[in-house]
Structure formats: structure tokens, C-alpha cells
Amino acid sequence: QVQLLESGGGLVQAGGSLRLTCAASGRDFELSAMGWFRQAPGKERQFVAAIGASSPVGFYSESTEGRFSISRDNVKNTVYLQMNSLKPDDTGTYFCAAQLDGIVTETAHQYQYWGQGTQVTVSS
């Protein structure tokens, strides 16, 4: 079992920044790929960013490339999402997810564990 707990969401004006944190507990965090997804009301869950088990290289959606940065600390069992130049379209609930096979993927159903989410609201 893996438990994921997101934090760091909030209300921010357009152009501002937020840093989300995902604290993981349970087995094999250091072997897992980790992803961030978001979901706006009435819309499907959308890929935001992902990172491999031991590589510092992040992968991003077209809409977040260049503005968001994903990183991880395998000693602290934590994944971060630094979000800069936020836009109203970035508003949604942000979820952290774990892929225990170490597969870096944009596909939500390939992640086995999910957190409860943290709300991000960007005002114009």
C-alpha cells in the first residue's frame, strides 16, 4: 500500500506561483514514477507532469511546459510541483499519483495510487 498526501494548494492571482507537495508513505517510493494530474469541475482528469524513479528529468503537458517544474526527494519520500506564471486555466484540484512499476506515463489509469487532491484557484 502507498499513501499520498498533497498540500500547498490555495488561491493565487494570475501570474503568481504556488508549490505543491506530495508526501508518500508505504513501500517502494524510490522505485515508483510519480505524476501530477489536475481536474477542473465538469472536465476530465488532465496530465500535468511526471518524473521517473531516480532521474531528475521531468515530463510535462504542452500547457505546463516551461512554467511548471516537478522534482522529488527520495530521502524525504516527497514529490514537488513548482508552478509559476499561473493562469486561470490552471484552476482545479491537483492530484499526486504513484506508478509502482516505474513507468513514466501521461495516462491516469496506469497509476495505481492516488492522493485526495489539493485545490488550486487562480484568479484573473
The first five atom37 places (N, CA, C, CB, O) and aatype in JSON, in Angstrom:
{
  "aatype": [5, 19, 5, 10, 10, 6, 15, 7, 7, 7, 10, 19, 5, 0, 7, 7, 15, 10, 1, 10, 16, 4, 0, 0, 15, 7, 1, 3, 13, 6, 10, 15, 0, 12, 7, 17, 13, 1, 5, 0, 14, 7, 11, 6, 1, 5, 13, 19, 0, 0, 9, 7, 0, 15, 15, 14, 19, 7, 13, 18, 15, 6, 15, 16, 6, 7, 1, 13, 15, 9, 15, 1, 3, 2, 19, 11, 2, 16, 19, 18, 10, 5, 12, 2, 15, 10, 11, 14, 3, 3, 16, 7, 16, 18, 13, 4, 0, 0, 5, 10, 3, 7, 9, 19, 16, 6, 16, 0, 8, 5, 18, 5, 18, 17, 7, 5, 7, 16, 5, 19, 16, 19, 15, 15],
  "atom_mask": [
    [1, 1, 1, 1, 1],
    [1, 1, 1, 1, 1],
    [1, 1, 1, 1, 1],
    [1, 1, 1, 1, 1],
    [1, 1, 1, 1, 1],
    [1, 1, 1, 1, 1],
    [1, 1, 1, 1, 1],
    [1, 1, 1, 0, 1],
    [1, 1, 1, 0, 1],
    [1, 1, 1, 0, 1],
    [1, 1, 1, 1, 1],
    [1, 1, 1, 1, 1],
    [1, 1, 1, 1, 1],
    [1, 1, 1, 1, 1],
    [1, 1, 1, 0, 1],
    [1, 1, 1, 0, 1],
    [1, 1, 1, 1, 1],
    [1, 1, 1, 1, 1],
    [1, 1, 1, 1, 1],
    [1, 1, 1, 1, 1],
    [1, 1, 1, 1, 1],
    [1, 1, 1, 1, 1],
    [1, 1, 1, 1, 1],
    [1, 1, 1, 1, 1],
    [1, 1, 1, 1, 1],
    [1, 1, 1, 0, 1],
    [1, 1, 1, 1, 1],
    [1, 1, 1, 1, 1],
    [1, 1, 1, 1, 1],
    [1, 1, 1, 1, 1],
    [1, 1, 1, 1, 1],
    [1, 1, 1, 1, 1],
    [1, 1, 1, 1, 1],
    [1, 1, 1, 1, 1],
    [1, 1, 1, 0, 1],
    [1, 1, 1, 1, 1],
    [1, 1, 1, 1, 1],
    [1, 1, 1, 1, 1],
    [1, 1, 1, 1, 1],
    [1, 1, 1, 1, 1],
    [1, 1, 1, 1, 1],
    [1, 1, 1, 0, 1],
    [1, 1, 1, 1, 1],
    [1, 1, 1, 1, 1],
    [1, 1, 1, 1, 1],
    [1, 1, 1, 1, 1],
    [1, 1, 1, 1, 1],
    [1, 1, 1, 1, 1],
    [1, 1, 1, 1, 1],
    [1, 1, 1, 1, 1],
    [1, 1, 1, 1, 1],
    [1, 1, 1, 0, 1],
    [1, 1, 1, 1, 1],
    [1, 1, 1, 1, 1],
    [1, 1, 1, 1, 1],
    [1, 1, 1, 1, 1],
    [1, 1, 1, 1, 1],
    [1, 1, 1, 0, 1],
    [1, 1, 1, 1, 1],
    [1, 1, 1, 1, 1],
    [1, 1, 1, 1, 1],
    [1, 1, 1, 1, 1],
    [1, 1, 1, 1, 1],
    [1, 1, 1, 1, 1],
    [1, 1, 1, 1, 1],
    [1, 1, 1, 0, 1],
    [1, 1, 1, 1, 1],
    [1, 1, 1, 1, 1],
    [1, 1, 1, 1, 1],
    [1, 1, 1, 1, 1],
    [1, 1, 1, 1, 1],
    [1, 1, 1, 1, 1],
    [1, 1, 1, 1, 1],
    [1, 1, 1, 1, 1],
    [1, 1, 1, 1, 1],
    [1, 1, 1, 1, 1],
    [1, 1, 1, 1, 1],
    [1, 1, 1, 1, 1],
    [1, 1, 1, 1, 1],
    [1, 1, 1, 1, 1],
    [1, 1, 1, 1, 1],
    [1, 1, 1, 1, 1],
    [1, 1, 1, 1, 1],
    [1, 1, 1, 1, 1],
    [1, 1, 1, 1, 1],
    [1, 1, 1, 1, 1],
    [1, 1, 1, 1, 1],
    [1, 1, 1, 1, 1],
    [1, 1, 1, 1, 1],
    [1, 1, 1, 1, 1],
    [1, 1, 1, 1, 1],
    [1, 1, 1, 0, 1],
    [1, 1, 1, 1, 1],
    [1, 1, 1, 1, 1],
    [1, 1, 1, 1, 1],
    [1, 1, 1, 1, 1],
    [1, 1, 1, 1, 1],
    [1, 1, 1, 1, 1],
    [1, 1, 1, 1, 1],
    [1, 1, 1, 1, 1],
    [1, 1, 1, 1, 1],
    [1, 1, 1, 0, 1],
    [1, 1, 1, 1, 1],
    [1, 1, 1, 1, 1],
    [1, 1, 1, 1, 1],
    [1, 1, 1, 1, 1],
    [1, 1, 1, 1, 1],
    [1, 1, 1, 1, 1],
    [1, 1, 1, 1, 1],
    [1, 1, 1, 1, 1],
    [1, 1, 1, 1, 1],
    [1, 1, 1, 1, 1],
    [1, 1, 1, 1, 1],
    [1, 1, 1, 1, 1],
    [1, 1, 1, 0, 1],
    [1, 1, 1, 1, 1],
    [1, 1, 1, 0, 1],
    [1, 1, 1, 1, 1],
    [1, 1, 1, 1, 1],
    [1, 1, 1, 1, 1],
    [1, 1, 1, 1, 1],
    [1, 1, 1, 1, 1],
    [1, 1, 1, 1, 1],
    [1, 1, 1, 1, 1]
  ],
  "atom_positions": [
    [[0.84, -1.2, 0.0], [0.0, 0.0, 0.0], [0.86, 1.24, 0.0], [-0.94, 0.01, 1.2], [1.93, 1.27, 0.61]],
    [[0.39, 2.25, -0.69], [1.05, 3.55, -0.73], [0.01, 4.6, -0.38], [1.69, 3.83, -2.14], [-1.09, 4.6, -0.92]],
    [[0.37, 5.48, 0.52], [-0.5, 6.6, 0.86], [0.15, 7.89, 0.36], [-0.77, 6.67, 2.39], [1.35, 8.1, 0.53]],
    [[-0.66, 8.74, -0.25], [-0.16, 10.0, -0.79], [-0.98, 11.15, -0.21], [-0.23, 10.0, -2.35], [-2.21, 11.08, -0.17]],
    [[-0.31, 12.19, 0.22], [-0.98, 13.34, 0.8], [-0.45, 14.61, 0.17], [-0.8, 13.37, 2.33], [0.72, 14.96, 0.31]],
    [[-1.34, 15.31, -0.54], [-0.96, 16.55, -1.18], [-1.21, 17.75, -0.26], [-1.74, 16.72, -2.49], [-2.09, 17.72, 0.6]],
    [[-0.41, 18.78, -0.45], [-0.6, 20.04, 0.28], [-0.02, 21.17, -0.55], [0.07, 20.0, 1.69], [0.7, 20.95, -1.52]],
    [[-0.35, 22.39, -0.15], [0.23, 23.55, -0.81], [-0.69, 24.3, -1.74], [0.0, 0.0, 0.0], [-0.31, 25.34, -2.28]],
    [[-1.9, 23.79, -1.93], [-2.84, 24.49, -2.79], [-3.34, 25.77, -2.14], [0.0, 0.0, 0.0], [-3.08, 26.04, -0.97]],
    [[-4.06, 26.56, -2.92], [-4.6, 27.8, -2.39], [-5.11, 28.69, -3.5], [0.0, 0.0, 0.0], [-5.25, 28.29, -4.65]],
    [[-5.38, 29.94, -3.1], [-5.87, 30.95, -4.03], [-4.71, 31.88, -4.38], [-7.07, 31.75, -3.42], [-4.02, 32.38, -3.49]],
    [[-4.51, 32.11, -5.66], [-3.41, 32.97, -6.11], [-3.88, 33.77, -7.32], [-2.14, 32.12, -6.45], [-4.73, 33.33, -8.08]],
    [[-3.32, 34.95, -7.48], [-3.65, 35.76, -8.64], [-2.89, 35.26, -9.87], [-3.34, 37.24, -8.38], [-1.84, 34.64, -9.76]],
    [[-3.44, 35.55, -11.03], [-2.77, 35.2, -12.27], [-1.37, 35.8, -12.29], [-3.59, 35.68, -13.49], [-1.17, 36.95, -11.91]],
    [[-0.41, 34.99, -12.74], [0.99, 35.4, -12.74], [1.75, 34.99, -11.51], [0.0, 0.0, 0.0], [2.97, 35.07, -11.47]],
    [[1.03, 34.54, -10.5], [1.67, 34.14, -9.26], [2.2, 32.72, -9.3], [0.0, 0.0, 0.0], [2.17, 32.05, -10.33]],
    [[2.69, 32.28, -8.15], [3.32, 30.96, -8.03], [2.77, 30.21, -6.83], [4.84, 31.09, -7.92], [2.33, 30.8, -5.85]],
    [[2.8, 28.9, -6.94], [2.5, 28.0, -5.83], [3.43, 26.8, -5.91], [1.0, 27.55, -5.85], [3.9, 26.44, -6.99]],
    [[3.7, 26.2, -4.76], [4.48, 24.97, -4.73], [3.65, 23.9, -4.05], [5.84, 25.17, -4.01], [3.31, 24.02, -2.87]],
    [[3.34, 22.86, -4.78], [2.6, 21.73, -4.22], [3.57, 20.67, -3.72], [1.63, 21.14, -5.27], [4.64, 20.46, -4.3]],
    [[3.18, 20.01, -2.66], [3.97, 18.94, -2.07], [3.13, 17.68, -1.98], [4.5, 19.35, -0.69], [1.95, 17.74, -1.63]],
    [[3.73, 16.56, -2.28], [3.08, 15.25, -2.14], [3.96, 14.39, -1.25], [2.84, 14.56, -3.53], [5.07, 14.01, -1.64]],
    [[3.46, 14.08, -0.07], [4.19, 13.24, 0.88], [3.71, 11.8, 0.73], [4.0, 13.73, 2.34], [2.52, 11.52, 0.81]],
    [[4.65, 10.89, 0.51], [4.31, 9.5, 0.28], [4.75, 8.64, 1.46], [4.96, 8.99, -1.02], [5.8, 8.87, 2.06]],
    [[3.95, 7.65, 1.77], [4.31, 6.66, 2.77], [3.96, 5.29, 2.22], [3.6, 6.92, 4.13], [3.1, 5.15, 1.36]],
    [[4.65, 4.28, 2.74], [4.42, 2.94, 2.23], [5.63, 2.45, 1.47], [0.0, 0.0, 0.0], [6.73, 2.98, 1.61]],
    [[5.42, 1.44, 0.68], [6.55, 0.73, 0.09], [6.99, 1.31, -1.25], [6.21, -0.71, -0.09], [6.19, 1.87, -2.0]],
    [[8.28, 1.15, -1.52], [8.85, 1.3, -2.85], [8.69, 2.67, -3.47], [8.23, 0.32, -3.74], [8.59, 2.79, -4.69]],
    [[8.66, 3.72, -2.67], [8.56, 5.05, -3.26], [9.72, 5.3, -4.2], [8.52, 6.13, -2.17], [9.53, 5.86, -5.29]],
    [[10.92, 4.91, -3.81], [12.1, 5.24, -4.6], [12.11, 4.49, -5.93], [13.36, 4.92, -3.82], [12.89, 4.84, -6.82]],
    [[11.27, 3.49, -6.09], [11.18, 2.74, -7.34], [10.01, 3.21, -8.22], [11.03, 1.27, -7.04], [9.86, 2.75, -9.36]],
    [[9.21, 4.1, -7.69], [7.98, 4.5, -8.36], [8.17, 5.75, -9.2], [6.89, 4.73, -7.35], [8.86, 6.68, -8.79]],
    [[7.57, 5.76, -10.37], [7.39, 7.02, -11.09], [6.24, 7.77, -10.43], [7.12, 6.78, -12.61], [5.3, 7.17, -9.91]],
    [[6.33, 9.08, -10.46], [5.3, 9.9, -9.81], [4.74, 10.9, -10.8], [5.88, 10.63, -8.57], [5.45, 11.41, -11.67]],
    [[3.47, 11.16, -10.67], [2.83, 12.1, -11.58], [1.93, 13.07, -10.84], [0.0, 0.0, 0.0], [1.48, 12.82, -9.73]],
    [[1.69, 14.17, -11.49], [0.69, 15.16, -11.05], [-0.37, 15.28, -12.13], [1.35, 16.56, -10.74], [-0.06, 15.37, -13.32]],
    [[-1.6, 15.29, -11.7], [-2.74, 15.47, -12.58], [-3.63, 16.57, -11.98], [-3.54, 14.14, -12.78], [-3.5, 16.9, -10.81]],
    [[-4.51, 17.11, -12.79], [-5.46, 18.08, -12.27], [-6.82, 17.84, -12.91], [-4.98, 19.54, -12.55], [-6.95, 17.26, -13.99]],
    [[-7.83, 18.3, -12.19], [-9.19, 18.14, -12.69], [-10.01, 19.37, -12.35], [-9.85, 16.88, -12.11], [-10.12, 19.76, -11.18]],
    [[-10.57, 19.98, -13.36], [-11.46, 21.12, -13.18], [-12.89, 20.61, -13.14], [-11.27, 22.19, -14.31], [-13.17, 19.54, -13.69]],
    [[-13.81, 21.34, -12.52], [-15.2, 20.9, -12.44], [-15.78, 20.63, -13.82], [-16.05, 21.94, -11.72], [-15.68, 21.46, -14.72]],
    [[-16.38, 19.45, -13.98], [-17.02, 19.1, -15.23], [-16.08, 18.65, -16.32], [0.0, 0.0, 0.0], [-16.51, 18.4, -17.45]],
    [[-14.79, 18.54, -16.0], [-13.81, 18.14, -17.0], [-13.09, 16.85, -16.59], [-12.78, 19.27, -17.23], [-13.12, 16.46, -15.42]],
    [[-12.45, 16.23, -17.55], [-11.71, 15.01, -17.27], [-10.38, 15.34, -16.57], [-11.45, 14.24, -18.56], [-9.85, 16.44, -16.68]],
    [[-9.88, 14.33, -15.86], [-8.58, 14.49, -15.22], [-7.5, 14.65, -16.3], [-8.26, 13.27, -14.29], [-7.49, 13.93, -17.3]],
    [[-6.61, 15.59, -16.08], [-5.65, 16.01, -17.11], [-4.23, 15.84, -16.59], [-5.9, 17.48, -17.53], [-3.93, 16.21, -15.46]],
    [[-3.35, 15.29, -17.4], [-1.95, 15.13, -17.05], [-1.28, 16.5, -16.93], [-1.22, 14.27, -18.09], [-1.51, 17.4, -17.73]],
    [[-0.44, 16.64, -15.89], [0.3, 17.88, -15.67], [1.79, 17.65, -15.82], [-0.02, 18.46, -14.28], [2.46, 18.34, -16.6]],
    [[2.33, 16.68, -15.07], [3.77, 16.43, -15.09], [4.05, 15.07, -14.49], [4.53, 17.54, -14.33], [3.24, 14.52, -13.74]],
    [[5.22, 14.52, -14.82], [5.63, 13.23, -14.25], [7.14, 13.19, -14.15], [5.11, 12.05, -15.11], [7.86, 13.92, -14.84]],
    [[7.61, 12.32, -13.28], [9.05, 12.17, -13.07], [9.37, 10.71, -12.8], [9.55, 13.07, -11.9], [8.59, 10.01, -12.17]],
    [[10.52, 10.27, -13.29], [10.92, 8.88, -13.09], [11.4, 8.62, -11.68], [0.0, 0.0, 0.0], [11.48, 9.52, -10.85]],
    [[11.73, 7.35, -11.43], [12.08, 6.93, -10.08], [13.37, 7.58, -9.59], [12.23, 5.43, -10.03], [13.44, 8.03, -8.44]],
    [[14.37, 7.64, -10.43], [15.66, 8.15, -9.98], [16.21, 9.25, -10.87], [16.66, 7.03, -9.91], [17.26, 9.83, -10.57]],
    [[15.54, 9.56, -11.94], [16.02, 10.59, -12.84], [15.45, 11.94, -12.46], [15.65, 10.26, -14.29], [14.28, 12.02, -12.08]],
    [[16.24, 13.01, -12.55], [15.71, 14.34, -12.24], [14.93, 14.96, -13.39], [16.85, 15.25, -11.86], [14.42, 16.07, -13.27]],
    [[14.83, 14.25, -14.5], [14.17, 14.81, -15.69], [12.66, 14.71, -15.53], [14.63, 14.08, -16.98], [12.12, 13.65, -15.22]],
    [[11.98, 15.82, -15.74], [10.54, 15.85, -15.68], [9.92, 15.85, -17.06], [0.0, 0.0, 0.0], [10.56, 16.23, -18.04]],
    [[8.68, 15.42, -17.13], [7.92, 15.41, -18.36], [6.64, 16.2, -18.13], [7.61, 13.96, -18.84], [6.02, 16.08, -17.07]],
    [[6.25, 16.99, -19.1], [5.18, 17.95, -18.89], [4.17, 17.91, -20.03], [5.75, 19.34, -18.74], [4.47, 17.49, -21.15]],
    [[2.98, 18.37, -19.7], [1.99, 18.58, -20.74], [2.38, 19.83, -21.52], [0.57, 18.71, -20.15], [3.2, 20.63, -21.08]],
    [[1.77, 19.97, -22.68], [2.07, 21.13, -23.51], [1.69, 22.42, -22.79], [1.33, 21.04, -24.86], [2.35, 23.44, -22.95]],
    [[0.64, 22.37, -22.0], [0.15, 23.59, -21.34], [0.99, 23.98, -20.12], [-1.29, 23.41, -20.92], [0.91, 25.12, -19.66]],
    [[1.79, 23.06, -19.6], [2.57, 23.37, -18.39], [4.07, 23.46, -18.64], [2.3, 22.34, -17.33], [4.82, 23.94, -17.79]],
    [[4.5, 22.99, -19.8], [5.93, 23.04, -20.15], [6.45, 24.47, -20.07], [6.16, 22.47, -21.56], [5.85, 25.39, -20.63]],
    [[7.57, 24.65, -19.37], [8.17, 25.96, -19.26], [7.66, 26.8, -18.09], [0.0, 0.0, 0.0], [8.28, 27.8, -17.74]],
    [[6.55, 26.4, -17.5], [6.0, 27.15, -16.34], [6.05, 26.31, -15.07], [4.55, 27.59, -16.62], [6.23, 26.86, -13.98]],
    [[5.89, 25.01, -15.19], [5.86, 24.11, -14.04], [7.15, 23.29, -14.0], [4.63, 23.18, -14.09], [7.78, 23.04, -15.02]],
    [[7.51, 22.89, -12.77], [8.69, 22.06, -12.6], [8.41, 20.99, -11.55], [9.92, 22.91, -12.2], [8.01, 21.3, -10.43]],
    [[8.63, 19.73, -11.92], [8.42, 18.63, -11.0], [9.78, 18.16, -10.48], [7.65, 17.46, -11.68], [10.76, 18.11, -11.23]],
    [[9.83, 17.81, -9.21], [11.06, 17.29, -8.62], [10.69, 16.32, -7.5], [11.95, 18.44, -8.08], [9.53, 16.24, -7.09]],
    [[11.68, 15.58, -7.03], [11.41, 14.62, -5.97], [12.61, 14.52, -5.04], [11.07, 13.24, -6.56], [13.75, 14.78, -5.43]],
    [[12.33, 14.13, -3.81], [13.35, 13.88, -2.81], [13.1, 12.47, -2.27], [13.32, 14.96, -1.65], [12.18, 12.27, -1.48]],
    [[13.9, 11.52, -2.7], [13.67, 10.12, -2.31], [14.07, 9.84, -0.86], [14.44, 9.2, -3.24], [13.71, 8.8, -0.32]],
    [[14.8, 10.74, -0.24], [15.1, 10.59, 1.19], [13.87, 10.99, 2.01], [16.33, 11.46, 1.59], [13.55, 10.35, 3.01]],
    [[13.2, 12.04, 1.59], [12.01, 12.51, 2.3], [10.72, 11.88, 1.77], [11.92, 14.02, 2.21], [9.64, 12.17, 2.29]],
    [[10.82, 11.04, 0.76], [9.62, 10.43, 0.15], [8.61, 11.5, -0.28], [8.95, 9.44, 1.14], [7.42, 11.41, 0.03]],
    [[9.1, 12.49, -0.97], [8.28, 13.64, -1.31], [8.47, 14.02, -2.78], [8.61, 14.83, -0.41], [9.57, 13.93, -3.32]],
    [[7.39, 14.45, -3.39], [7.4, 14.98, -4.74], [6.86, 16.41, -4.7], [6.56, 14.08, -5.73], [5.93, 16.71, -3.95]],
    [[7.45, 17.26, -5.49], [7.06, 18.67, -5.51], [6.59, 19.06, -6.92], [8.23, 19.57, -5.06], [7.01, 18.48, -7.92]],
    [[5.73, 20.04, -6.96], [5.36, 20.66, -8.22], [5.43, 22.17, -8.03], [3.93, 20.21, -8.69], [4.57, 22.76, -7.37]],
    [[6.44, 22.78, -8.61], [6.57, 24.23, -8.58], [5.82, 24.8, -9.76], [8.06, 24.67, -8.61], [6.1, 24.45, -10.91]],
    [[4.86, 25.67, -9.48], [4.01, 26.23, -10.53], [4.23, 27.74, -10.57], [2.51, 25.89, -10.29], [3.95, 28.45, -9.61]],
    [[4.72, 28.21, -11.71], [4.97, 29.63, -11.92], [4.1, 30.17, -13.04], [6.45, 29.89, -12.23], [3.55, 29.41, -13.84]],
    [[3.99, 31.48, -13.09], [3.2, 32.14, -14.15], [1.82, 31.51, -14.28], [3.93, 32.07, -15.5], [1.38, 31.18, -15.37]],
    [[1.17, 31.36, -13.17], [-0.12, 30.68, -13.15], [-1.18, 31.45, -13.91], [-0.58, 30.46, -11.72], [-1.18, 32.68, -13.95]],
    [[-2.07, 30.69, -14.53], [-3.16, 31.25, -15.32], [-4.5, 30.76, -14.76], [-3.01, 30.86, -16.82], [-4.54, 29.73, -14.1]],
    [[-5.58, 31.48, -15.02], [-6.89, 30.99, -14.56], [-7.21, 29.58, -15.05], [-7.97, 31.94, -15.02], [-7.88, 28.82, -14.35]],
    [[-6.72, 29.22, -16.24], [-6.95, 27.87, -16.76], [-6.25, 26.78, -15.95], [-6.5, 27.79, -18.19], [-6.54, 25.6, -16.12]],
    [[-5.33, 27.16, -15.08], [-4.66, 26.19, -14.22], [-5.5, 25.81, -13.0], [-3.33, 26.75, -13.75], [-5.13, 24.92, -12.23]],
    [[-6.63, 26.47, -12.84], [-7.5, 26.19, -11.7], [-8.02, 24.76, -11.74], [-8.68, 27.16, -11.69], [-8.4, 24.25, -12.79]],
    [[-8.01, 24.12, -10.58], [-8.53, 22.76, -10.47], [-8.04, 22.07, -9.21], [0.0, 0.0, 0.0], [-7.29, 22.65, -8.42]],
    [[-8.46, 20.84, -9.05], [-7.93, 20.02, -7.97], [-6.73, 19.26, -8.5], [-9.03, 19.04, -7.41], [-6.81, 18.6, -9.54]],
    [[-5.63, 19.36, -7.79], [-4.38, 18.74, -8.22], [-4.16, 17.46, -7.42], [-3.18, 19.71, -8.05], [-4.23, 17.45, -6.2]],
    [[-3.88, 16.39, -8.15], [-3.7, 15.07, -7.56], [-2.29, 14.57, -7.81], [-4.73, 14.07, -8.12], [-1.72, 14.75, -8.89]],
    [[-1.74, 13.95, -6.8], [-0.47, 13.25, -6.9], [-0.77, 11.76, -7.13], [0.41, 13.47, -5.61], [-1.73, 11.22, -6.58]],
    [[0.06, 11.1, -7.94], [-0.18, 9.69, -8.24], [1.14, 8.93, -8.31], [-0.96, 9.55, -9.56], [2.17, 9.48, -8.68]],
    [[1.07, 7.65, -7.94], [2.26, 6.79, -7.94], [2.1, 5.64, -8.92], [2.53, 6.25, -6.53], [1.06, 4.98, -8.96]],
    [[3.16, 5.41, -9.71], [3.2, 4.31, -10.68], [4.31, 3.36, -10.2], [3.47, 4.83, -12.18], [5.49, 3.61, -10.43]],
    [[3.91, 2.28, -9.54], [4.86, 1.43, -8.82], [5.77, 0.63, -9.73], [4.12, 0.49, -7.93], [6.78, 0.11, -9.27]],
    [[5.45, 0.53, -11.01], [6.32, -0.18, -11.94], [7.42, 0.73, -12.49], [5.5, -0.76, -13.09], [8.27, 0.29, -13.26]],
    [[7.4, 2.0, -12.08], [8.42, 2.93, -12.54], [8.2, 3.47, -13.95], [0.0, 0.0, 0.0], [9.12, 4.03, -14.54]],
    [[7.01, 3.3, -14.46], [6.71, 3.75, -15.83], [6.26, 5.2, -15.8], [5.63, 2.85, -16.47], [5.29, 5.55, -15.14]],
    [[6.97, 6.03, -16.51], [6.58, 7.44, -16.63], [5.54, 7.55, -17.73], [7.83, 8.35, -16.92], [5.83, 7.25, -18.89]],
    [[4.36, 7.97, -17.4], [3.26, 7.96, -18.34], [2.32, 9.13, -18.09], [2.49, 6.65, -18.25], [2.2, 9.64, -16.97]],
    [[1.66, 9.55, -19.17], [0.64, 10.6, -19.08], [-0.74, 10.02, -18.83], [0.63, 11.43, -20.35], [-1.7, 10.77, -18.64]],
    [[-0.86, 8.7, -18.82], [-2.15, 8.04, -18.76], [-2.55, 7.78, -17.32], [-2.13, 6.74, -19.55], [-1.88, 7.03, -16.61]],
    [[-3.64, 8.4, -16.9], [-4.04, 8.34, -15.5], [-4.28, 6.92, -15.0], [-5.28, 9.17, -15.3], [-3.88, 6.58, -13.89]],
    [[-4.92, 6.08, -15.8], [-5.29, 4.76, -15.3], [-4.09, 3.84, -15.11], [-6.26, 4.12, -16.24], [-4.24, 2.75, -14.56]],
    [[-2.91, 4.26, -15.54], [-1.71, 3.45, -15.33], [-1.07, 3.72, -13.97], [-0.71, 3.73, -16.43], [-0.11, 3.05, -13.59]],
    [[-1.59, 4.68, -13.23], [-1.1, 4.96, -11.88], [-1.95, 4.17, -10.89], [-1.13, 6.49, -11.57], [-3.18, 4.19, -10.97]],
    [[-1.3, 3.49, -9.97], [-2.02, 2.6, -9.06], [-2.54, 3.3, -7.81], [-1.13, 1.46, -8.66], [-3.54, 2.87, -7.24]],
    [[-1.89, 4.37, -7.39], [-2.28, 5.03, -6.14], [-2.43, 6.53, -6.37], [-1.25, 4.76, -5.03], [-1.71, 7.15, -7.15]],
    [[-3.4, 7.08, -5.65], [-3.74, 8.49, -5.79], [-3.94, 9.13, -4.43], [-5.0, 8.65, -6.65], [-4.39, 8.49, -3.47]],
    [[-3.59, 10.41, -4.36], [-3.92, 11.19, -3.18], [-5.33, 11.75, -3.28], [0.0, 0.0, 0.0], [-6.04, 11.5, -4.25]],
    [[-5.72, 12.5, -2.26], [-7.07, 13.06, -2.2], [-7.18, 14.38, -2.95], [-7.48, 13.27, -0.75], [-8.29, 14.84, -3.26]],
    [[-6.05, 15.0, -3.25], [-6.07, 16.23, -4.03], [-5.95, 17.48, -3.18], [0.0, 0.0, 0.0], [-6.28, 17.49, -2.0]],
    [[-5.47, 18.53, -3.81], [-5.41, 19.85, -3.18], [-5.91, 20.87, -4.2], [-3.94, 20.19, -2.7], [-5.57, 20.8, -5.38]],
    [[-6.71, 21.82, -3.73], [-7.37, 22.76, -4.62], [-6.44, 23.93, -4.95], [-8.68, 23.28, -4.0], [-5.83, 24.53, -4.07]],
    [[-6.36, 24.24, -6.23], [-5.64, 25.42, -6.71], [-6.63, 26.3, -7.46], [-4.42, 25.01, -7.63], [-7.28, 25.86, -8.4]],
    [[-6.72, 27.54, -7.04], [-7.6, 28.5, -7.7], [-6.78, 29.71, -8.12], [-8.77, 28.93, -6.77], [-6.12, 30.34, -7.3]],
    [[-6.83, 30.02, -9.41], [-6.09, 31.16, -9.94], [-7.1, 32.2, -10.4], [-5.15, 30.72, -11.12], [-7.91, 31.95, -11.29]],
    [[-7.05, 33.37, -9.79], [-7.99, 34.43, -10.13], [-7.39, 35.34, -11.2], [-8.36, 35.25, -8.88], [-6.17, 35.53, -11.28]],
    [[-8.27, 35.89, -12.02], [-7.8, 36.77, -13.11], [-7.71, 38.21, -12.66], [-8.72, 36.66, -14.33], [-7.33, 39.08, -13.45]]
  ]
}
